[in-house]
Amino acid sequence: MTTAPDTANPATAPVLPRARSRAAEPTDIRRYTPLARAGIITALAVLAVLWLAPLFWAVVTSLKQEADTTVVPLEVVPDRGFTLQAYASVLANGNLVTWFVNSTVVTVVITVLTVALSAAAAYGFSRTRFRGRNVLFALTIAGIMVPPQILIVPLYRQMLAMGLADTYAGIILPQLVLPAMVFILKKFFDGIPRELEEAARVDGAGQLRIFLQIVLPLSRSILAAVSIFVFIHAWNNFLWPFIITSDPGLMTLPVGLVQVQSAFGVRYAQVMASAILAGLPLIVVFMLFQRQIIRGVATTGLGGT
Amino acid sequence: MSAGTVAAPGRVEQPTAPRRGPSLVGGRGGIWFVLPFMAVYAAFVLWPLLYGLGMSFFDTSLVRAESRFVGLDNYVRLFADAEVWRTLGITVLFTIGSTIPLVVIALVMALLVQTGVRGQWLWRFVYFAPFLLPVATVVLIWQWLFSGDYGLLNAALTGIGLPEVGWLTDPAVGLWSVVLLTVWWTIGFNFLLYLAALQAIPAQLYEAAEIDGAGGWRRLFGITLPLLNRTTGLVVVLQVLASLKLFDQAYILFRANGGPGGSATPILQYIYDTGFTDYRLGYASAISYVFFVLIILIALVQARLSRRSEA
């Protein structure tokens, strides 16, 4: 999810509130001829069926008795009806709940710290002057190019040396740096008129107070977008937690789920139930915050991440 | 970024150019804003980056305490290592094979949704939802779909009179199963980027075309697609850089064994196996750095191309 920063890009519209921009409306479907309309809806429906089928099949499987999952030819509705047995077994097993709690703790801490560190740094780069500022900013932008995967070998040794393997700190610390977020936030802060800050400064407000009381409240939309992006990223991150945790009690959901592969083997209903339970939280979050998430992806994606 | 929500302070504007650069007062204490981020950045990105580079000149191993300086040996060995080239080839093949559908289908989805058809919320949800699933959830679901005896995919194929496919067992198919899974899982991101770009096209352009009597296809090829060129460039670059970093889904799907006959082993998995299975950290670091240089080269080529297209 990283590229060279693309500073001149056309997509600034997604951050505008929809109501303000006439361009942000889809074209009117009534413009199309009935035939074209039928074609459009058919194409949409075919794609939707293809994209829903895997999820549908996973849900159906998870609601069957184990013996019914391997009936050939495949059937959607089993003779013996649906059951929540697989979910009950998985939850009683206990591990899934532990992993869910771990994921929540790790993700919330990473999101709060990453956004706080990035916003402070972005403000420093945008609004203050100190020796070495440009060098540090260039160094930060260069970090966008570093694939996290190439750091795992040295990071692993470093964490072992620090005694942080199999600890929350070991999982969290290397995930706090997303240089692209600093870049996106700085770009936004650059666009805020300085007059407000100068007025406050004349009144004797310090830099920190200006940042906390003037700039951050004006940046709610972008902070929400960045937070959502970091949250999704951290919640679904697999490789680093997988490497640094060997204790099942400390695993996050994506890592723990890989253990399910071998643990449940051929009990497909339970495997599907675990997969669905692990996927559910973010889907629910998405249903609640669809607009913000869509704007967030558009903003961060087009901001050069 | 727009700051359109900021109210202009209520005073008469002097007719001067907007002032940029340093303000008369303030701008002090900036280092303290930047320092916390920089400290974490230095400790967990810059230091490992240097440390890994250093390691690549030693025969560092996880199982021995001491290591010898071997100079460029690791790099020399790497270029003669057939497995490096083989896994790099697989990675490039995956990148090409996944980028094309991930760009084209995402564009089609966005164009269809942007026609203003009813149920905007539903379509967006359906196409984007898989992107929110953790990789392990996606892989468990697709392992079940790909399964030979009870898999939905083979059942569908035999249902329409086609032969079954060894999704996870046939060396000629294994990598394409990863492509299929990846397209389904990640297309939502590109779809949203395209949708945002489409929504940024000023309505006036279409109104003007309407007055000239341009139909739907003329609008599509005359206005929409040309205006999407930049976005397509961006989406392609993002996708190529993301696809080159293939690891998670291939690793989990084939339970760490690299696919049937090793046919789906991306280069990052070779690095991982070298470091964490064979404990040859020095050699793994050297491969990591060659891969890193490749990524940078691609990004530089992209930067050069985008500058030329603007000129």
Coordinates of C-alpha atoms in Angstrom, one line a residue:
Chain A
M1 CA 0.0 0.0 0.0
T2 CA 2.8 2.4 -0.6
T3 CA 4.0 4.4 -3.6
A4 CA 6.0 7.5 -4.2
P5 CA 3.9 10.5 -3.1
D6 CA 1.9 11.7 -5.9
T7 CA 1.6 15.4 -4.9
A8 CA -0.2 16.7 -8.0
N9 CA -3.3 14.6 -8.2
P10 CA -6.8 15.4 -9.2
A11 CA -8.7 13.7 -6.5
T12 CA -9.4 16.2 -3.8
A13 CA -13.1 16.1 -4.3
P14 CA -13.7 13.0 -2.1
V15 CA -12.9 15.0 1.0
L16 CA -15.6 17.5 0.3
P17 CA -18.9 17.0 2.0
R18 CA -21.2 15.4 -0.6
A19 CA -23.8 18.0 -0.2
R20 CA -21.6 20.9 -1.2
S21 CA -20.4 19.5 -4.5
R22 CA -22.8 19.1 -7.5
A23 CA -20.3 16.9 -9.2
A24 CA -20.4 14.4 -6.4
E25 CA -23.8 13.0 -7.5
P26 CA -23.9 10.0 -9.8
T27 CA -25.4 10.5 -13.2
D28 CA -29.2 10.1 -13.4
I29 CA -30.2 6.6 -14.3
R30 CA -33.3 8.0 -16.1
R31 CA -31.0 9.4 -18.8
Y32 CA -30.5 5.9 -20.1
T33 CA -32.8 4.1 -22.5
P34 CA -34.8 1.2 -21.0
L35 CA -32.6 -1.3 -22.8
A36 CA -29.4 0.3 -21.5
R37 CA -30.9 0.4 -18.0
A38 CA -31.6 -3.3 -18.2
G39 CA -28.1 -4.0 -19.3
I40 CA -26.6 -2.0 -16.5
I41 CA -28.7 -3.6 -13.8
T42 CA -28.0 -7.1 -15.3
A43 CA -24.2 -6.5 -15.2
L44 CA -24.3 -5.2 -11.7
A45 CA -26.4 -8.1 -10.5
V46 CA -24.1 -10.7 -12.2
L47 CA -21.0 -9.1 -10.5
A48 CA -22.9 -8.9 -7.2
V49 CA -23.8 -12.6 -7.3
L50 CA -20.2 -13.5 -8.1
W51 CA -19.0 -11.4 -5.2
L52 CA -21.6 -12.6 -2.7
A53 CA -21.5 -16.3 -3.5
P54 CA -18.3 -17.1 -1.5
L55 CA -19.8 -15.3 1.6
F56 CA -23.2 -16.9 1.1
W57 CA -21.6 -20.4 0.9
A58 CA -19.5 -19.8 4.0
V59 CA -22.6 -18.7 6.0
V60 CA -24.7 -21.7 4.7
T61 CA -21.9 -24.1 5.6
S62 CA -21.4 -22.7 9.1
L63 CA -25.1 -23.2 9.8
K64 CA -25.1 -26.9 9.0
Q65 CA -24.4 -30.0 11.1
E66 CA -20.9 -31.3 10.4
A67 CA -22.2 -34.4 8.7
D68 CA -24.3 -32.3 6.3
T69 CA -21.3 -30.2 5.1
T70 CA -19.9 -33.0 2.9
V71 CA -23.1 -34.3 1.4
V72 CA -22.6 -34.9 -2.4
P73 CA -24.2 -33.5 -4.5
L74 CA -24.0 -30.2 -2.6
E75 CA -27.2 -28.9 -1.1
V76 CA -28.0 -25.4 0.1
V77 CA -30.7 -26.5 2.6
P78 CA -29.8 -29.7 4.5
D79 CA -32.5 -32.2 5.2
R80 CA -31.9 -31.9 8.9
G81 CA -32.3 -28.1 8.8
F82 CA -29.9 -25.4 10.0
T83 CA -28.3 -25.2 13.4
L84 CA -26.1 -22.9 15.4
Q85 CA -24.1 -25.8 16.7
A86 CA -20.8 -24.8 15.0
Y87 CA -20.9 -21.4 16.5
A88 CA -21.6 -22.7 19.9
S89 CA -18.7 -25.2 19.7
V90 CA -16.3 -22.5 18.4
L91 CA -17.2 -20.0 21.1
A92 CA -17.1 -22.6 23.8
N93 CA -13.6 -23.5 22.6
G94 CA -12.6 -20.1 24.1
N95 CA -9.6 -19.3 21.9
L96 CA -11.6 -17.2 19.5
V97 CA -12.8 -14.9 22.2
T98 CA -9.2 -14.4 23.5
W99 CA -8.0 -13.6 20.0
F100 CA -10.8 -11.1 19.5
V101 CA -9.9 -9.3 22.8
N102 CA -6.2 -9.3 21.7
S103 CA -7.0 -7.9 18.3
T104 CA -9.2 -5.2 19.8
V105 CA -6.6 -4.1 22.3
V106 CA -3.8 -4.1 19.8
T107 CA -5.8 -2.4 17.1
V108 CA -7.1 0.4 19.3
V109 CA -3.7 1.1 20.8
I110 CA -2.1 1.2 17.4
T111 CA -4.8 3.4 15.9
V112 CA -4.7 6.0 18.7
L113 CA -0.9 6.2 18.9
T114 CA -0.3 6.1 15.1
V115 CA -2.8 8.9 14.5
A116 CA -1.5 11.0 17.4
L117 CA 2.2 10.6 16.4
S118 CA 1.5 11.2 12.8
A119 CA -0.7 14.3 13.4
A120 CA 1.8 15.9 15.7
A121 CA 4.6 15.3 13.2
A122 CA 2.5 16.5 10.3
Y123 CA 1.8 19.7 12.2
G124 CA 5.4 20.2 13.0
F125 CA 6.4 19.8 9.3
S126 CA 3.5 22.0 8.1
R127 CA 3.6 24.9 10.5
T128 CA 6.9 25.2 12.3
R129 CA 10.5 25.8 11.4
F130 CA 13.5 24.2 12.9
R131 CA 16.9 23.2 11.8
G132 CA 16.8 19.9 9.9
R133 CA 13.1 20.1 9.2
N134 CA 13.4 19.5 5.5
V135 CA 15.8 16.6 5.9
L136 CA 13.6 14.9 8.4
F137 CA 10.5 15.4 6.2
A138 CA 12.4 13.9 3.2
L139 CA 13.4 11.0 5.4
T140 CA 9.8 10.5 6.4
I141 CA 8.6 10.6 2.7
A142 CA 11.3 8.1 1.8
G143 CA 9.9 5.7 4.4
I144 CA 6.7 5.4 2.2
M145 CA 8.8 3.3 -0.1
V146 CA 10.0 0.7 2.4
P147 CA 8.0 -2.5 2.2
P148 CA 7.4 -3.6 5.8
Q149 CA 8.1 -7.2 4.8
I150 CA 11.8 -6.6 4.2
L151 CA 12.2 -5.4 7.9
I152 CA 10.9 -8.6 9.5
V153 CA 14.2 -10.4 9.8
P154 CA 16.2 -7.6 11.5
L155 CA 13.1 -6.5 13.5
Y156 CA 12.6 -10.0 14.8
R157 CA 16.2 -10.1 16.1
Q158 CA 15.8 -6.7 17.5
M159 CA 12.7 -7.6 19.4
L160 CA 14.3 -10.8 20.7
A161 CA 17.2 -8.7 22.0
M162 CA 14.8 -6.3 23.6
G163 CA 12.9 -9.2 25.2
L164 CA 9.7 -8.2 23.5
A165 CA 8.8 -11.4 21.7
D166 CA 5.3 -12.6 22.8
T167 CA 4.4 -9.3 24.4
Y168 CA 1.7 -6.7 23.4
A169 CA 4.5 -4.2 23.1
G170 CA 6.3 -6.4 20.6
I171 CA 3.2 -6.7 18.5
I172 CA 2.4 -3.0 18.6
L173 CA 5.6 -1.0 18.5
P174 CA 6.7 -1.9 14.9
Q175 CA 3.2 -1.1 13.6
L176 CA 3.1 2.5 14.8
V177 CA 4.9 4.0 11.7
L178 CA 2.9 4.7 8.6
P179 CA 4.8 7.5 6.9
A180 CA 2.1 7.9 4.3
M181 CA -0.3 9.1 7.0
V182 CA 2.1 11.9 8.0
F183 CA 2.3 12.9 4.3
I184 CA -1.5 13.0 3.9
L185 CA -2.1 14.9 7.2
K186 CA 0.6 17.5 6.3
K187 CA -1.0 18.1 3.0
F188 CA -4.3 18.8 4.7
F189 CA -2.7 21.1 7.4
D190 CA -1.0 23.0 4.6
G191 CA -4.4 23.8 3.2
I192 CA -5.7 25.4 6.4
P193 CA -5.5 29.2 6.3
R194 CA -3.0 30.6 8.8
E195 CA -5.0 33.6 9.9
L196 CA -6.8 31.7 12.6
E197 CA -3.6 30.5 14.1
E198 CA -2.0 33.9 13.9
A199 CA -4.9 35.5 15.6
A200 CA -4.5 33.0 18.4
R201 CA -0.8 33.6 18.5
V202 CA -1.3 37.3 18.9
D203 CA -3.5 36.4 21.9
G204 CA -0.6 34.6 23.4
A205 CA -1.6 31.0 22.7
G206 CA 1.3 28.6 22.6
Q207 CA 2.0 26.3 19.7
L208 CA 0.6 23.2 21.4
R209 CA -2.6 24.9 22.3
I210 CA -3.1 26.2 18.8
F211 CA -2.6 22.6 17.5
L212 CA -5.0 21.0 20.0
Q213 CA -7.7 23.7 20.0
I214 CA -7.7 25.2 16.5
V215 CA -6.0 22.8 14.0
L216 CA -7.3 19.4 15.2
P217 CA -10.9 20.4 15.4
L218 CA -10.7 21.8 11.9
S219 CA -9.3 18.5 10.7
R220 CA -12.0 16.1 12.0
S221 CA -12.8 14.7 8.5
I222 CA -9.2 13.8 7.6
L223 CA -8.5 12.5 11.1
A224 CA -11.5 10.2 10.8
A225 CA -10.3 9.0 7.4
V226 CA -6.8 8.3 8.5
S227 CA -8.0 6.6 11.7
I228 CA -10.3 4.3 9.7
F229 CA -7.5 3.5 7.4
V230 CA -5.0 2.7 10.2
F231 CA -7.7 0.7 12.0
I232 CA -8.4 -1.6 9.0
H233 CA -4.7 -1.9 8.3
A234 CA -3.9 -2.9 11.9
W235 CA -7.0 -5.2 12.4
N236 CA -6.1 -7.3 9.4
N237 CA -2.3 -7.3 9.7
F238 CA -1.0 -10.8 9.6
L239 CA 2.7 -11.1 9.0
W240 CA 4.2 -9.3 11.9
P241 CA 1.9 -10.6 14.7
F242 CA 2.4 -14.0 13.1
I243 CA 6.1 -13.8 13.5
I244 CA 6.4 -12.3 16.9
T245 CA 3.7 -14.4 18.7
S246 CA 4.0 -18.1 19.5
D247 CA 1.8 -18.1 22.6
P248 CA -1.8 -18.7 21.5
G249 CA -2.9 -16.5 24.4
L250 CA -1.3 -13.5 22.7
M251 CA -2.3 -14.1 19.1
T252 CA -4.5 -11.7 17.2
L253 CA -7.5 -13.0 15.2
P254 CA -5.8 -13.2 11.8
V255 CA -2.9 -15.2 13.3
G256 CA -5.1 -17.4 15.6
L257 CA -7.3 -18.2 12.7
V258 CA -4.5 -19.9 10.8
Q259 CA -4.2 -22.3 13.8
V260 CA -7.9 -23.1 13.2
Q261 CA -6.9 -24.5 9.8
S262 CA -5.1 -27.4 11.4
A263 CA -7.0 -27.6 14.7
F264 CA -10.5 -28.2 13.2
G265 CA -9.2 -30.0 10.2
V266 CA -12.2 -31.4 8.4
R267 CA -14.9 -29.9 10.6
Y268 CA -15.9 -27.5 7.9
A269 CA -18.9 -26.0 9.7
Q270 CA -16.6 -24.9 12.6
V271 CA -13.9 -23.6 10.3
M272 CA -16.5 -21.5 8.5
A273 CA -18.0 -20.3 11.7
S274 CA -14.6 -19.2 13.0
A275 CA -13.8 -17.4 9.7
I276 CA -17.2 -15.6 9.7
L277 CA -16.9 -14.6 13.4
A278 CA -13.4 -13.2 12.7
G279 CA -14.7 -11.2 9.7
L280 CA -17.9 -9.9 11.2
P281 CA -16.6 -7.0 13.4
L282 CA -15.2 -4.9 10.5
I283 CA -18.2 -5.7 8.3
V284 CA -20.5 -4.4 11.1
V285 CA -18.3 -1.3 11.5
F286 CA -18.5 -0.7 7.8
M287 CA -22.3 -0.9 7.8
L288 CA -22.4 1.8 10.5
F289 CA -19.8 4.1 9.0
Q290 CA -20.0 3.4 5.3
R291 CA -19.7 7.0 4.1
Q292 CA -16.7 7.8 6.3
I293 CA -14.9 4.6 5.4
I294 CA -15.5 5.2 1.7
R295 CA -14.2 8.7 2.0
G296 CA -11.3 7.5 4.0
V297 CA -10.2 4.9 1.4
A298 CA -10.6 7.4 -1.3
T299 CA -8.6 10.1 0.6
T300 CA -5.8 7.9 1.7
G301 CA -5.6 6.0 -1.5
L302 CA -5.5 9.1 -3.6
G303 CA -3.3 10.9 -1.1
G304 CA -0.4 8.8 -2.4
T305 CA -0.5 5.7 -0.1
Chain B
M1 CA -7.0 18.6 0.2
S2 CA -9.7 21.1 0.6
A3 CA -10.2 23.3 3.6
G4 CA -13.6 24.3 2.3
T5 CA -15.1 23.9 5.7
V6 CA -13.0 26.7 7.2
A7 CA -14.8 29.9 7.7
A8 CA -12.9 33.0 6.6
P9 CA -12.1 35.2 9.5
G10 CA -14.5 38.2 9.4
R11 CA -12.3 41.0 8.5
V12 CA -11.6 43.0 5.3
E13 CA -9.0 41.2 3.3
Q14 CA -6.1 43.2 2.2
P15 CA -5.7 43.0 -1.5
T16 CA -2.4 41.1 -1.2
A17 CA -1.4 37.7 -2.4
P18 CA -2.1 35.0 0.2
R19 CA 1.0 34.8 2.4
R20 CA 2.9 31.6 2.3
G21 CA 5.9 30.6 4.2
P22 CA 6.8 31.5 7.7
S23 CA 4.5 33.7 9.8
L24 CA 5.8 36.7 11.6
V25 CA 5.5 35.0 15.0
G26 CA 5.6 31.5 16.1
G27 CA 6.8 28.4 14.4
R28 CA 8.8 27.6 17.5
G29 CA 9.0 24.3 19.3
G30 CA 8.4 22.4 16.1
I31 CA 11.0 19.8 16.9
W32 CA 8.9 18.6 19.8
F33 CA 6.0 17.9 17.5
V34 CA 8.2 15.9 15.2
L35 CA 10.4 14.1 17.7
P36 CA 8.0 11.5 19.1
F37 CA 7.2 10.2 15.6
M38 CA 10.8 10.4 14.6
A39 CA 11.9 8.4 17.6
V40 CA 9.5 5.5 16.8
Y41 CA 10.4 5.8 13.1
A42 CA 14.1 5.6 13.8
A43 CA 13.8 2.7 16.2
F44 CA 11.5 0.5 14.3
V45 CA 12.1 1.3 10.6
L46 CA 15.4 3.1 10.0
W47 CA 17.4 1.1 12.5
P48 CA 16.1 -2.4 11.3
L49 CA 16.7 -1.1 7.7
L50 CA 20.4 -0.4 8.5
Y51 CA 20.7 -3.5 10.7
G52 CA 19.4 -5.7 7.9
L53 CA 21.7 -4.1 5.4
G54 CA 24.6 -4.8 7.8
M55 CA 23.4 -8.4 8.3
S56 CA 23.5 -9.0 4.6
F57 CA 27.3 -8.8 4.7
F58 CA 27.6 -11.5 7.4
D59 CA 26.7 -15.2 7.5
T60 CA 24.3 -14.4 10.3
S61 CA 22.3 -17.3 11.6
L62 CA 19.5 -17.6 14.2
V63 CA 21.2 -20.7 15.7
R64 CA 24.8 -19.5 16.1
A65 CA 25.8 -16.7 18.3
E66 CA 28.8 -15.5 16.3
S67 CA 28.8 -14.6 12.6
R68 CA 31.6 -13.9 10.2
F69 CA 31.9 -11.0 7.8
V70 CA 31.6 -12.4 4.3
G71 CA 31.5 -9.2 2.3
L72 CA 29.5 -9.6 -0.9
D73 CA 29.3 -13.4 -0.8
N74 CA 25.6 -13.4 0.0
Y75 CA 24.9 -11.2 -3.0
V76 CA 27.1 -13.2 -5.3
R77 CA 25.4 -16.4 -4.2
L78 CA 22.0 -14.9 -4.6
F79 CA 22.4 -14.0 -8.3
A80 CA 23.4 -17.6 -9.0
D81 CA 20.5 -19.0 -6.9
A82 CA 17.9 -20.5 -9.3
E83 CA 15.3 -20.4 -6.5
V84 CA 15.6 -16.6 -6.3
W85 CA 14.9 -16.2 -10.0
R86 CA 12.1 -18.8 -10.0
T87 CA 10.2 -17.2 -7.1
L88 CA 10.8 -13.7 -8.6
G89 CA 9.3 -15.0 -11.8
I90 CA 6.3 -16.3 -10.0
T91 CA 5.9 -13.0 -8.2
V92 CA 6.0 -11.0 -11.5
L93 CA 3.6 -13.5 -13.2
F94 CA 1.2 -13.0 -10.2
T95 CA 1.6 -9.2 -10.5
I96 CA 0.7 -9.1 -14.1
G97 CA -2.1 -11.7 -13.8
S98 CA -3.7 -9.9 -10.8
T99 CA -3.2 -6.3 -11.8
I100 CA -5.2 -6.6 -15.1
P101 CA -8.4 -7.9 -13.7
L102 CA -8.1 -5.8 -10.5
V103 CA -8.0 -2.6 -12.6
V104 CA -10.4 -3.5 -15.4
I105 CA -13.1 -5.1 -13.3
A106 CA -12.8 -2.3 -10.7
L107 CA -13.3 0.3 -13.4
V108 CA -16.4 -1.6 -14.8
M109 CA -17.9 -1.8 -11.3
A110 CA -17.4 1.9 -10.7
L111 CA -18.8 2.9 -14.1
L112 CA -21.9 0.7 -13.5
V113 CA -22.5 2.1 -10.0
Q114 CA -21.9 5.7 -11.1
T115 CA -24.8 5.4 -13.6
G116 CA -27.0 6.4 -10.7
V117 CA -28.7 3.0 -10.5
R118 CA -30.9 2.5 -7.4
G119 CA -29.4 0.9 -4.3
Q120 CA -26.0 2.7 -4.3
W121 CA -25.4 1.6 -0.7
L122 CA -26.0 -2.0 -1.5
W123 CA -23.7 -2.2 -4.6
R124 CA -20.9 -0.4 -2.8
F125 CA -21.3 -2.7 0.2
V126 CA -21.3 -5.9 -1.9
Y127 CA -18.2 -5.0 -3.9
F128 CA -16.2 -3.5 -1.1
A129 CA -17.1 -5.8 1.9
P130 CA -14.5 -8.6 1.1
F131 CA -11.7 -6.0 1.4
L132 CA -12.5 -5.6 5.1
L133 CA -12.0 -9.3 5.8
P134 CA -8.8 -10.5 7.5
V135 CA -6.6 -12.6 5.1
A136 CA -7.1 -15.7 7.2
T137 CA -10.9 -15.4 6.9
V138 CA -10.6 -15.0 3.1
V139 CA -8.3 -18.0 2.8
L140 CA -10.4 -20.3 5.0
I141 CA -13.5 -19.5 2.9
W142 CA -11.6 -20.0 -0.4
Q143 CA -10.0 -23.2 0.7
W144 CA -13.5 -24.5 1.2
L145 CA -14.6 -23.3 -2.2
F146 CA -11.5 -24.7 -3.9
S147 CA -11.8 -28.1 -2.1
G148 CA -11.6 -31.0 -4.5
D149 CA -14.4 -33.2 -3.2
Y150 CA -16.9 -30.9 -1.6
G151 CA -15.9 -27.5 -3.2
L152 CA -18.5 -25.2 -4.6
L153 CA -16.3 -24.3 -7.6
N154 CA -15.9 -27.8 -8.9
A155 CA -19.6 -28.6 -8.1
A156 CA -20.5 -25.6 -10.3
L157 CA -18.2 -26.7 -13.1
T158 CA -19.5 -30.2 -13.2
G159 CA -23.0 -28.8 -13.0
I160 CA -22.5 -27.1 -16.3
G161 CA -20.7 -30.1 -17.8
L162 CA -17.1 -29.0 -17.4
P163 CA -14.3 -31.1 -16.0
E164 CA -13.2 -30.5 -12.4
V165 CA -10.1 -28.4 -11.7
G166 CA -7.4 -29.1 -9.2
W167 CA -7.5 -25.6 -7.7
L168 CA -5.0 -26.4 -5.0
T169 CA -3.3 -29.5 -6.4
D170 CA -2.5 -28.7 -10.0
P171 CA 0.9 -27.0 -10.5
A172 CA -0.5 -25.2 -13.6
V173 CA -3.5 -23.8 -11.6
G174 CA -2.2 -23.1 -8.1
L175 CA -1.0 -19.6 -8.7
W176 CA -4.2 -18.7 -10.6
S177 CA -6.2 -19.8 -7.6
V178 CA -4.3 -17.2 -5.6
V179 CA -5.1 -14.6 -8.3
L180 CA -8.8 -15.5 -8.2
L181 CA -8.9 -15.2 -4.4
T182 CA -6.9 -11.9 -4.5
V183 CA -9.2 -10.3 -7.1
W184 CA -12.3 -11.2 -5.0
W185 CA -10.7 -10.0 -1.8
T186 CA -9.1 -6.7 -2.8
I187 CA -11.0 -5.3 -5.7
G188 CA -13.1 -3.1 -3.4
F189 CA -10.2 -0.7 -2.8
N190 CA -9.6 0.0 -6.5
F191 CA -13.4 0.2 -7.1
L192 CA -13.6 3.0 -4.5
L193 CA -10.7 4.9 -5.9
Y194 CA -12.4 4.8 -9.3
L195 CA -15.7 5.8 -7.8
A196 CA -14.1 8.8 -6.1
A197 CA -12.5 9.9 -9.3
L198 CA -15.8 9.6 -11.2
Q199 CA -17.6 11.6 -8.6
A200 CA -14.9 14.3 -9.0
I201 CA -15.8 14.9 -12.7
P202 CA -17.7 18.2 -12.9
A203 CA -21.4 17.7 -13.8
Q204 CA -21.2 20.7 -16.2
L205 CA -19.0 18.6 -18.6
Y206 CA -21.8 16.1 -19.0
E207 CA -24.4 18.8 -19.3
A208 CA -22.4 20.4 -22.1
A209 CA -22.2 17.1 -23.9
E210 CA -25.9 16.6 -23.4
I211 CA -26.6 19.8 -25.2
D212 CA -24.5 18.6 -28.1
G213 CA -26.6 15.5 -28.1
A214 CA -23.9 13.1 -27.1
G215 CA -25.3 9.7 -26.1
G216 CA -24.1 7.4 -23.3
W217 CA -21.3 5.8 -25.2
R218 CA -20.0 9.1 -26.6
R219 CA -20.0 10.5 -23.0
L220 CA -18.1 7.4 -21.8
F221 CA -15.4 7.5 -24.4
G222 CA -15.3 11.2 -25.0
I223 CA -15.4 12.5 -21.4
T224 CA -15.2 9.9 -18.7
L225 CA -12.4 7.6 -19.8
P226 CA -10.0 10.3 -20.9
L227 CA -10.5 12.1 -17.5
L228 CA -9.8 8.8 -15.7
N229 CA -6.3 8.4 -17.3
R230 CA -4.5 9.8 -14.2
T231 CA -6.5 7.7 -11.8
T232 CA -5.9 4.5 -13.9
G233 CA -2.1 5.3 -13.8
L234 CA -2.3 5.7 -10.0
V235 CA -4.4 2.5 -9.5
V236 CA -2.1 0.5 -11.7
V237 CA 1.0 1.6 -9.8
L238 CA -0.6 1.0 -6.4
Q239 CA -1.7 -2.4 -7.6
V240 CA 1.7 -3.4 -9.0
L241 CA 3.5 -2.4 -5.8
A242 CA 0.9 -4.2 -3.7
S243 CA 0.9 -7.4 -5.9
L244 CA 4.7 -7.6 -5.9
K245 CA 4.4 -7.9 -2.1
L246 CA 2.4 -11.1 -2.4
F247 CA 2.9 -13.3 0.7
D248 CA 0.1 -13.7 3.2
Q249 CA -2.6 -15.3 1.1
A250 CA -0.3 -17.6 -0.9
Y251 CA 1.5 -18.7 2.3
I252 CA -1.7 -19.5 4.2
L253 CA -3.6 -21.0 1.3
F254 CA -1.0 -23.6 0.6
R255 CA -0.2 -24.1 4.3
A256 CA 3.4 -22.8 4.0
N257 CA 4.4 -25.4 1.4
G258 CA 4.6 -23.0 -1.6
G259 CA 1.8 -24.5 -3.6
P260 CA 1.6 -27.7 -5.8
G261 CA 5.2 -28.4 -6.9
G262 CA 6.3 -25.0 -5.4
S263 CA 4.3 -23.3 -8.2
A264 CA 2.9 -20.6 -6.0
T265 CA 6.0 -19.5 -3.9
P266 CA 6.4 -15.7 -4.1
I267 CA 9.8 -14.2 -3.5
L268 CA 8.8 -12.9 -0.1
Q269 CA 8.0 -16.4 1.0
Y270 CA 11.4 -17.5 -0.1
I271 CA 12.9 -14.8 2.0
Y272 CA 10.7 -15.8 4.9
D273 CA 11.7 -19.5 4.6
T274 CA 15.4 -18.7 4.3
G275 CA 15.2 -16.6 7.4
F276 CA 12.8 -18.4 9.7
T277 CA 13.0 -22.0 8.5
D278 CA 16.6 -22.3 7.5
Y279 CA 17.8 -19.6 10.0
R280 CA 20.0 -18.0 7.4
L281 CA 19.3 -14.4 8.3
G282 CA 22.3 -12.9 6.5
Y283 CA 21.3 -14.5 3.2
A284 CA 17.6 -13.7 3.8
S285 CA 18.6 -10.0 4.3
A286 CA 20.5 -9.9 1.1
I287 CA 17.5 -11.2 -0.9
S288 CA 15.3 -8.6 0.9
Y289 CA 17.6 -5.8 -0.2
V290 CA 17.6 -6.9 -3.8
F291 CA 13.8 -7.0 -3.7
F292 CA 13.8 -3.6 -2.1
V293 CA 15.9 -2.1 -4.9
L294 CA 13.5 -3.6 -7.4
I295 CA 10.5 -1.9 -5.7
I296 CA 12.4 1.4 -5.7
L297 CA 13.3 1.0 -9.4
I298 CA 9.7 0.4 -10.3
A299 CA 8.6 3.4 -8.3
L300 CA 11.3 5.6 -10.0
V301 CA 10.2 4.4 -13.5
Q302 CA 6.6 5.3 -12.5
A303 CA 7.6 8.7 -11.3
R304 CA 9.5 9.3 -14.6
L305 CA 6.5 8.2 -16.6
S306 CA 4.0 10.4 -14.7
R307 CA 6.3 13.4 -15.1
R308 CA 6.5 12.8 -18.8
S309 CA 2.8 12.5 -19.1
E310 CA 2.3 15.8 -17.5
A311 CA 4.9 17.6 -19.6

